[in-house]
Amino acid sequence: MTHVTTHILDATTGSPATGVTVTLSHLDGATIDAATTDADGRLALGPDVLADGDYALTFGTGSYFRGRGVSSFHPVVTVAFTASGEAHLHVPLLLSPFAYSTYRGS
């Protein structure tokens, strides 16, 4: 049973990426939840209990950068992951206009 959170850091400014739309979905594409990051670049998505299985977080990175007048390469970033009995999954995103990095956080 899992709860999913994320945090996005804009590496070009060294500050949280606020107002980024993030969608949580089943890997087959069925949407579970969607919301935007807060002033600290953070967001909790989905139900309090996420069943074991394969999921994806899709980050609206192109819209975020366009809103700041910055050209970027990735219109979206999709991070696929497997939930398997964890009480909490944290999926951070380190973002720049032309690259990104992610990892399983704590």
CSV table of N, CA, C and O in Angstrom, one decimal:
chain,number,residue,atom,x,y,z
A,1,MET,N,0.8,-1.2,0.0
A,1,MET,CA,0.0,0.0,0.0
A,1,MET,C,0.9,1.2,0.0
A,1,MET,O,1.8,1.3,0.8
A,2,THR,N,0.6,2.2,-0.9
A,2,THR,CA,1.5,3.3,-1.1
A,2,THR,C,0.9,4.6,-1.2
A,2,THR,O,-0.2,4.8,-1.7
A,3,HIS,N,1.6,5.6,-0.8
A,3,HIS,CA,1.2,7.0,-1.0
A,3,HIS,C,2.4,7.7,-1.8
A,3,HIS,O,3.5,7.4,-1.5
A,4,VAL,N,2.1,8.5,-2.8
A,4,VAL,CA,3.1,9.0,-3.7
A,4,VAL,C,3.2,10.5,-3.5
A,4,VAL,O,2.2,11.3,-3.5
A,5,THR,N,4.5,11.0,-3.4
A,5,THR,CA,4.8,12.4,-3.3
A,5,THR,C,5.9,12.7,-4.3
A,5,THR,O,6.6,11.8,-4.7
A,6,THR,N,6.0,14.0,-4.7
A,6,THR,CA,7.1,14.4,-5.6
A,6,THR,C,7.6,15.8,-5.2
A,6,THR,O,6.9,16.5,-4.4
A,7,HIS,N,8.8,16.1,-5.6
A,7,HIS,CA,9.4,17.4,-5.4
A,7,HIS,C,10.1,17.7,-6.7
A,7,HIS,O,10.9,16.9,-7.2
A,8,ILE,N,9.9,18.9,-7.3
A,8,ILE,CA,10.6,19.3,-8.5
A,8,ILE,C,11.5,20.5,-8.2
A,8,ILE,O,11.1,21.5,-7.7
A,9,LEU,N,12.8,20.3,-8.5
A,9,LEU,CA,13.8,21.4,-8.4
A,9,LEU,C,14.2,21.9,-9.8
A,9,LEU,O,14.6,21.0,-10.6
A,10,ASP,N,14.0,23.1,-10.1
A,10,ASP,CA,14.5,23.7,-11.3
A,10,ASP,C,16.0,24.0,-11.2
A,10,ASP,O,16.4,24.9,-10.5
A,11,ALA,N,16.8,23.2,-11.9
A,11,ALA,CA,18.3,23.3,-11.7
A,11,ALA,C,18.8,24.5,-12.3
A,11,ALA,O,19.9,25.0,-12.0
A,12,THR,N,18.1,25.1,-13.3
A,12,THR,CA,18.6,26.4,-13.9
A,12,THR,C,18.5,27.6,-12.9
A,12,THR,O,19.3,28.5,-13.0
A,13,THR,N,17.6,27.5,-12.0
A,13,THR,CA,17.4,28.6,-11.1
A,13,THR,C,17.8,28.2,-9.7
A,13,THR,O,17.9,29.1,-8.8
A,14,GLY,N,17.9,26.9,-9.4
A,14,GLY,CA,18.2,26.4,-8.1
A,14,GLY,C,17.0,26.6,-7.1
A,14,GLY,O,17.2,26.7,-5.9
A,15,SER,N,15.8,26.7,-7.7
A,15,SER,CA,14.7,26.9,-6.8
A,15,SER,C,13.6,25.9,-7.2
A,15,SER,O,13.6,25.2,-8.2
A,16,PRO,N,12.6,25.8,-6.3
A,16,PRO,CA,11.5,24.8,-6.6
A,16,PRO,C,10.7,25.2,-7.8
A,16,PRO,O,10.6,26.4,-8.1
A,17,ALA,N,10.3,24.2,-8.6
A,17,ALA,CA,9.5,24.4,-9.8
A,17,ALA,C,8.0,24.5,-9.4
A,17,ALA,O,7.4,23.4,-9.1
A,18,THR,N,7.5,25.7,-9.3
A,18,THR,CA,6.1,25.8,-8.9
A,18,THR,C,5.1,25.8,-10.0
A,18,THR,O,5.5,26.3,-11.1
A,19,GLY,N,3.9,25.3,-9.8
A,19,GLY,CA,2.9,25.4,-10.8
A,19,GLY,C,3.1,24.3,-11.9
A,19,GLY,O,2.5,24.5,-13.0
A,20,VAL,N,3.9,23.3,-11.7
A,20,VAL,CA,4.0,22.2,-12.7
A,20,VAL,C,2.9,21.2,-12.5
A,20,VAL,O,2.6,20.7,-11.5
A,21,THR,N,2.2,20.9,-13.6
A,21,THR,CA,1.1,20.0,-13.6
A,21,THR,C,1.7,18.6,-13.6
A,21,THR,O,2.6,18.3,-14.4
A,22,VAL,N,1.2,17.7,-12.7
A,22,VAL,CA,1.7,16.3,-12.6
A,22,VAL,C,0.5,15.4,-12.6
A,22,VAL,O,-0.5,15.7,-11.9
A,23,THR,N,0.6,14.3,-13.4
A,23,THR,CA,-0.5,13.4,-13.5
A,23,THR,C,0.0,12.0,-13.0
A,23,THR,O,1.1,11.6,-13.5
A,24,LEU,N,-0.7,11.4,-12.2
A,24,LEU,CA,-0.5,10.0,-11.7
A,24,LEU,C,-1.4,9.1,-12.5
A,24,LEU,O,-2.6,9.3,-12.5
A,25,SER,N,-0.8,8.1,-13.1
A,25,SER,CA,-1.7,7.2,-13.9
A,25,SER,C,-1.2,5.7,-13.8
A,25,SER,O,0.0,5.5,-13.4
A,26,HIS,N,-2.1,4.8,-14.2
A,26,HIS,CA,-1.7,3.4,-14.3
A,26,HIS,C,-0.8,3.4,-15.5
A,26,HIS,O,-0.9,4.2,-16.4
A,27,LEU,N,0.1,2.4,-15.6
A,27,LEU,CA,1.0,2.4,-16.8
A,27,LEU,C,0.3,2.2,-18.1
A,27,LEU,O,0.8,2.6,-19.1
A,28,ASP,N,-0.9,1.7,-18.0
A,28,ASP,CA,-1.7,1.5,-19.2
A,28,ASP,C,-2.3,2.9,-19.7
A,28,ASP,O,-3.0,2.9,-20.7
A,29,GLY,N,-2.2,3.9,-18.9
A,29,GLY,CA,-2.6,5.3,-19.3
A,29,GLY,C,-3.8,5.8,-18.5
A,29,GLY,O,-4.2,6.9,-18.7
A,30,ALA,N,-4.5,4.9,-17.8
A,30,ALA,CA,-5.7,5.4,-17.0
A,30,ALA,C,-5.3,6.4,-15.9
A,30,ALA,O,-4.5,6.0,-15.0
A,31,THR,N,-5.8,7.6,-16.0
A,31,THR,CA,-5.5,8.6,-15.0
A,31,THR,C,-6.1,8.3,-13.6
A,31,THR,O,-7.2,8.0,-13.5
A,32,ILE,N,-5.3,8.5,-12.6
A,32,ILE,CA,-5.7,8.3,-11.2
A,32,ILE,C,-5.9,9.7,-10.5
A,32,ILE,O,-6.9,9.9,-9.8
A,33,ASP,N,-5.0,10.6,-10.8
A,33,ASP,CA,-5.1,11.9,-10.1
A,33,ASP,C,-4.2,12.9,-10.9
A,33,ASP,O,-3.2,12.5,-11.6
A,34,ALA,N,-4.4,14.2,-10.7
A,34,ALA,CA,-3.6,15.2,-11.3
A,34,ALA,C,-3.7,16.5,-10.5
A,34,ALA,O,-4.8,16.7,-9.9
A,35,ALA,N,-2.6,17.2,-10.4
A,35,ALA,CA,-2.6,18.4,-9.6
A,35,ALA,C,-1.3,19.2,-10.0
A,35,ALA,O,-0.6,18.8,-10.9
A,36,THR,N,-1.1,20.4,-9.4
A,36,THR,CA,0.1,21.2,-9.7
A,36,THR,C,0.9,21.3,-8.4
A,36,THR,O,0.4,21.3,-7.3
A,37,THR,N,2.2,21.5,-8.6
A,37,THR,CA,3.1,21.7,-7.5
A,37,THR,C,2.9,23.0,-6.8
A,37,THR,O,2.5,24.0,-7.4
A,38,ASP,N,3.2,23.0,-5.5
A,38,ASP,CA,3.0,24.2,-4.7
A,38,ASP,C,4.2,25.1,-4.7
A,38,ASP,O,5.1,24.9,-5.5
A,39,ALA,N,4.2,26.1,-3.9
A,39,ALA,CA,5.3,27.1,-3.9
A,39,ALA,C,6.6,26.5,-3.5
A,39,ALA,O,7.7,27.1,-3.9
A,40,ASP,N,6.6,25.3,-2.9
A,40,ASP,CA,7.9,24.7,-2.6
A,40,ASP,C,8.2,23.6,-3.6
A,40,ASP,O,9.1,22.8,-3.4
A,41,GLY,N,7.4,23.5,-4.7
A,41,GLY,CA,7.7,22.5,-5.7
A,41,GLY,C,7.2,21.1,-5.3
A,41,GLY,O,7.7,20.1,-5.9
A,42,ARG,N,6.4,21.0,-4.3
A,42,ARG,CA,6.0,19.7,-3.8
A,42,ARG,C,4.5,19.4,-4.1
A,42,ARG,O,3.7,20.3,-4.4
A,43,LEU,N,4.2,18.1,-4.1
A,43,LEU,CA,2.9,17.6,-4.4
A,43,LEU,C,2.7,16.2,-3.9
A,43,LEU,O,3.6,15.4,-4.0
A,44,ALA,N,1.5,15.9,-3.3
A,44,ALA,CA,1.1,14.5,-3.0
A,44,ALA,C,0.0,14.2,-3.9
A,44,ALA,O,-0.9,15.0,-4.2
A,45,LEU,N,0.1,13.0,-4.5
A,45,LEU,CA,-0.9,12.5,-5.5
A,45,LEU,C,-1.5,11.2,-5.1
A,45,LEU,O,-0.9,10.4,-4.5
A,46,GLY,N,-2.7,11.0,-5.7
A,46,GLY,CA,-3.4,9.7,-5.6
A,46,GLY,C,-4.1,9.5,-4.3
A,46,GLY,O,-4.1,10.4,-3.4
A,47,PRO,N,-4.7,8.3,-4.1
A,47,PRO,CA,-5.3,8.0,-2.9
A,47,PRO,C,-4.3,7.7,-1.8
A,47,PRO,O,-3.1,7.6,-2.0
A,48,ASP,N,-4.8,7.7,-0.6
A,48,ASP,CA,-3.9,7.3,0.6
A,48,ASP,C,-3.3,5.9,0.4
A,48,ASP,O,-2.3,5.7,0.9
A,49,VAL,N,-4.0,5.1,-0.3
A,49,VAL,CA,-3.6,3.7,-0.6
A,49,VAL,C,-3.5,3.5,-2.1
A,49,VAL,O,-4.5,3.6,-2.7
A,50,LEU,N,-2.3,3.2,-2.6
A,50,LEU,CA,-2.1,2.9,-4.0
A,50,LEU,C,-1.7,1.4,-4.0
A,50,LEU,O,-0.8,0.9,-3.4
A,51,ALA,N,-2.5,0.6,-4.7
A,51,ALA,CA,-2.3,-0.9,-4.8
A,51,ALA,C,-1.0,-1.2,-5.5
A,51,ALA,O,-0.5,-0.4,-6.3
A,52,ASP,N,-0.4,-2.3,-5.2
A,52,ASP,CA,0.8,-2.7,-5.8
A,52,ASP,C,0.6,-2.8,-7.3
A,52,ASP,O,-0.5,-3.2,-7.8
A,53,GLY,N,1.6,-2.4,-8.1
A,53,GLY,CA,1.4,-2.4,-9.6
A,53,GLY,C,2.4,-1.4,-10.2
A,53,GLY,O,3.2,-0.8,-9.5
A,54,ASP,N,2.2,-1.2,-11.5
A,54,ASP,CA,3.0,-0.3,-12.3
A,54,ASP,C,2.3,1.0,-12.5
A,54,ASP,O,1.1,1.0,-13.0
A,55,TYR,N,3.0,2.1,-12.3
A,55,TYR,CA,2.4,3.4,-12.4
A,55,TYR,C,3.3,4.4,-13.2
A,55,TYR,O,4.5,4.1,-13.4
A,56,ALA,N,2.8,5.6,-13.5
A,56,ALA,CA,3.7,6.6,-14.1
A,56,ALA,C,3.3,8.0,-13.5
A,56,ALA,O,2.1,8.2,-13.3
A,57,LEU,N,4.3,8.8,-13.4
A,57,LEU,CA,4.1,10.2,-13.1
A,57,LEU,C,4.5,11.0,-14.3
A,57,LEU,O,5.6,10.8,-14.9
A,58,THR,N,3.6,11.8,-14.8
A,58,THR,CA,3.9,12.6,-16.0
A,58,THR,C,3.9,14.1,-15.6
A,58,THR,O,2.9,14.6,-15.1
A,59,PHE,N,5.0,14.7,-15.8
A,59,PHE,CA,5.3,16.1,-15.4
A,59,PHE,C,5.2,17.0,-16.7
A,59,PHE,O,5.8,16.8,-17.7
A,60,GLY,N,4.4,18.1,-16.6
A,60,GLY,CA,4.2,19.0,-17.7
A,60,GLY,C,5.3,20.0,-17.8
A,60,GLY,O,5.1,21.2,-17.5
A,61,THR,N,6.5,19.5,-18.2
A,61,THR,CA,7.7,20.4,-18.1
A,61,THR,C,7.7,21.4,-19.2
A,61,THR,O,8.2,22.5,-19.0
A,62,GLY,N,7.2,21.1,-20.4
A,62,GLY,CA,7.2,22.1,-21.5
A,62,GLY,C,6.4,23.3,-21.1
A,62,GLY,O,6.8,24.5,-21.4
A,63,SER,N,5.2,23.1,-20.6
A,63,SER,CA,4.3,24.2,-20.2
A,63,SER,C,5.0,25.1,-19.1
A,63,SER,O,4.9,26.3,-19.1
A,64,TYR,N,5.7,24.4,-18.2
A,64,TYR,CA,6.4,25.1,-17.1
A,64,TYR,C,7.4,26.0,-17.7
A,64,TYR,O,7.4,27.2,-17.3
A,65,PHE,N,8.2,25.5,-18.6
A,65,PHE,CA,9.3,26.4,-19.1
A,65,PHE,C,8.7,27.5,-20.1
A,65,PHE,O,9.2,28.6,-20.1
A,66,ARG,N,7.7,27.1,-20.9
A,66,ARG,CA,7.1,28.1,-21.8
A,66,ARG,C,6.5,29.3,-21.0
A,66,ARG,O,6.6,30.4,-21.3
A,67,GLY,N,6.0,29.0,-19.8
A,67,GLY,CA,5.4,30.0,-18.9
A,67,GLY,C,6.5,30.9,-18.4
A,67,GLY,O,6.1,32.0,-17.9
A,68,ARG,N,7.7,30.5,-18.5
A,68,ARG,CA,8.8,31.4,-18.0
A,68,ARG,C,9.6,31.9,-19.2
A,68,ARG,O,10.7,32.5,-19.0
A,69,GLY,N,9.1,31.7,-20.4
A,69,GLY,CA,9.8,32.2,-21.6
A,69,GLY,C,11.1,31.5,-21.9
A,69,GLY,O,12.0,32.1,-22.5
A,70,VAL,N,11.2,30.2,-21.5
A,70,VAL,CA,12.4,29.5,-21.7
A,70,VAL,C,12.1,28.3,-22.7
A,70,VAL,O,11.2,27.6,-22.5
A,71,SER,N,13.0,28.2,-23.7
A,71,SER,CA,12.9,27.1,-24.6
A,71,SER,C,13.3,25.8,-23.9
A,71,SER,O,14.2,25.8,-23.1
A,72,SER,N,12.6,24.7,-24.3
A,72,SER,CA,13.0,23.4,-23.6
A,72,SER,C,12.9,22.3,-24.6
A,72,SER,O,12.2,22.5,-25.7
A,73,PHE,N,13.4,21.2,-24.3
A,73,PHE,CA,13.5,20.0,-25.2
A,73,PHE,C,12.3,19.0,-24.9
A,73,PHE,O,11.8,18.4,-25.9
A,74,HIS,N,12.0,18.8,-23.7
A,74,HIS,CA,11.1,17.8,-23.3
A,74,HIS,C,9.7,18.4,-23.0
A,74,HIS,O,9.6,19.1,-22.0
A,75,PRO,N,8.7,18.2,-23.8
A,75,PRO,CA,7.4,18.7,-23.5
A,75,PRO,C,6.7,18.1,-22.2
A,75,PRO,O,6.0,18.8,-21.5
A,76,VAL,N,7.1,16.8,-22.0
A,76,VAL,CA,6.7,16.2,-20.8
A,76,VAL,C,7.8,15.3,-20.3
A,76,VAL,O,8.6,14.9,-21.2
A,77,VAL,N,7.9,14.9,-19.0
A,77,VAL,CA,8.8,13.9,-18.5
A,77,VAL,C,7.9,12.9,-17.9
A,77,VAL,O,7.1,13.2,-17.0
A,78,THR,N,8.0,11.6,-18.3
A,78,THR,CA,7.2,10.6,-17.7
A,78,THR,C,8.2,9.6,-16.9
A,78,THR,O,9.1,9.1,-17.5
A,79,VAL,N,7.9,9.4,-15.7
A,79,VAL,CA,8.7,8.5,-14.8
A,79,VAL,C,7.8,7.3,-14.5
A,79,VAL,O,6.8,7.5,-13.8
A,80,ALA,N,8.2,6.2,-15.0
A,80,ALA,CA,7.4,4.9,-14.6
A,80,ALA,C,8.1,4.3,-13.4
A,80,ALA,O,9.3,4.3,-13.2
A,81,PHE,N,7.2,3.7,-12.6
A,81,PHE,CA,7.7,3.1,-11.3
A,81,PHE,C,6.8,1.9,-10.9
A,81,PHE,O,5.6,1.9,-11.4
A,82,THR,N,7.3,1.1,-10.1
A,82,THR,CA,6.5,0.0,-9.5
A,82,THR,C,6.3,0.2,-8.0
A,82,THR,O,7.2,0.4,-7.3
A,83,ALA,N,5.0,0.1,-7.6
A,83,ALA,CA,4.7,0.1,-6.2
A,83,ALA,C,4.6,-1.3,-5.8
A,83,ALA,O,3.9,-2.1,-6.4
A,84,SER,N,5.3,-1.7,-4.7
A,84,SER,CA,5.2,-3.1,-4.2
A,84,SER,C,5.3,-3.2,-2.7
A,84,SER,O,6.3,-3.6,-2.1
A,85,GLY,N,4.3,-2.7,-2.1
A,85,GLY,CA,4.1,-2.8,-0.6
A,85,GLY,C,4.7,-1.7,0.2
A,85,GLY,O,4.6,-1.7,1.4
A,86,GLU,N,5.3,-0.7,-0.4
A,86,GLU,CA,5.9,0.4,0.4
A,86,GLU,C,4.7,1.3,0.9
A,86,GLU,O,3.7,1.4,0.3
A,87,ALA,N,5.0,1.9,2.1
A,87,ALA,CA,3.9,2.8,2.7
A,87,ALA,C,4.0,4.1,2.0
A,87,ALA,O,3.0,4.8,2.0
A,88,HIS,N,5.1,4.5,1.4
A,88,HIS,CA,5.3,5.8,0.8
A,88,HIS,C,6.3,5.7,-0.3
A,88,HIS,O,7.4,5.1,-0.1
A,89,LEU,N,6.1,6.4,-1.4
A,89,LEU,CA,7.1,6.5,-2.5
A,89,LEU,C,7.2,8.0,-2.8
A,89,LEU,O,6.3,8.7,-2.9
A,90,HIS,N,8.5,8.4,-2.8
A,90,HIS,CA,8.8,9.8,-3.1
A,90,HIS,C,9.6,9.8,-4.4
A,90,HIS,O,10.6,9.1,-4.5
A,91,VAL,N,9.1,10.5,-5.4
A,91,VAL,CA,9.8,10.5,-6.7
A,91,VAL,C,10.2,12.0,-7.1
A,91,VAL,O,9.4,12.7,-7.6
A,92,PRO,N,11.4,12.4,-6.7
A,92,PRO,CA,11.8,13.7,-7.0
A,92,PRO,C,12.3,13.9,-8.5
A,92,PRO,O,12.6,12.9,-9.1
A,93,LEU,N,12.2,15.1,-9.0
A,93,LEU,CA,12.6,15.4,-10.3
A,93,LEU,C,13.5,16.6,-10.3
A,93,LEU,O,13.2,17.7,-9.8
A,94,LEU,N,14.7,16.5,-10.8
A,94,LEU,CA,15.7,17.6,-11.0
A,94,LEU,C,15.6,17.9,-12.4
A,94,LEU,O,15.9,17.1,-13.3
A,95,LEU,N,15.2,19.2,-12.7
A,95,LEU,CA,14.8,19.6,-14.0
A,95,LEU,C,15.6,20.7,-14.6
A,95,LEU,O,16.0,21.7,-13.9
A,96,SER,N,16.0,20.6,-15.9
A,96,SER,CA,16.5,21.8,-16.6
A,96,SER,C,15.8,21.8,-18.0
A,96,SER,O,15.1,20.8,-18.3
A,97,PRO,N,16.0,22.8,-18.8
A,97,PRO,CA,15.3,22.8,-20.1
A,97,PRO,C,15.7,21.7,-21.0
A,97,PRO,O,14.9,21.4,-21.9
A,98,PHE,N,16.9,21.1,-20.9
A,98,PHE,CA,17.3,20.1,-21.8
A,98,PHE,C,17.7,18.8,-21.2
A,98,PHE,O,18.2,17.9,-21.9
A,99,ALA,N,17.4,18.6,-19.9
A,99,ALA,CA,17.8,17.3,-19.2
A,99,ALA,C,17.0,17.2,-17.9
A,99,ALA,O,16.4,18.2,-17.4
A,100,TYR,N,16.9,16.0,-17.5
A,100,TYR,CA,16.3,15.8,-16.2
A,100,TYR,C,16.9,14.5,-15.5
A,100,TYR,O,17.5,13.7,-16.2
A,101,SER,N,16.7,14.4,-14.2
A,101,SER,CA,17.2,13.3,-13.5
A,101,SER,C,16.1,13.0,-12.4
A,101,SER,O,15.5,13.9,-11.9
A,102,THR,N,16.0,11.7,-12.0
A,102,THR,CA,15.1,11.3,-11.0
A,102,THR,C,15.7,10.2,-10.2
A,102,THR,O,16.7,9.5,-10.7
A,103,TYR,N,15.1,9.9,-9.1
A,103,TYR,CA,15.6,8.7,-8.3
A,103,TYR,C,14.4,8.4,-7.3
A,103,TYR,O,13.5,9.1,-7.2
A,104,ARG,N,14.6,7.3,-6.7
A,104,ARG,CA,13.6,6.9,-5.6
A,104,ARG,C,14.1,7.6,-4.3
A,104,ARG,O,15.1,7.3,-3.8
A,105,GLY,N,13.3,8.6,-3.9
A,105,GLY,CA,13.6,9.3,-2.7
A,105,GLY,C,13.0,8.6,-1.5
A,105,GLY,O,12.5,7.5,-1.5
A,106,SER,N,13.1,9.3,-0.4
A,106,SER,CA,12.6,8.7,0.9
A,106,SER,C,11.6,9.7,1.6
A,106,SER,O,11.5,10.8,1.2
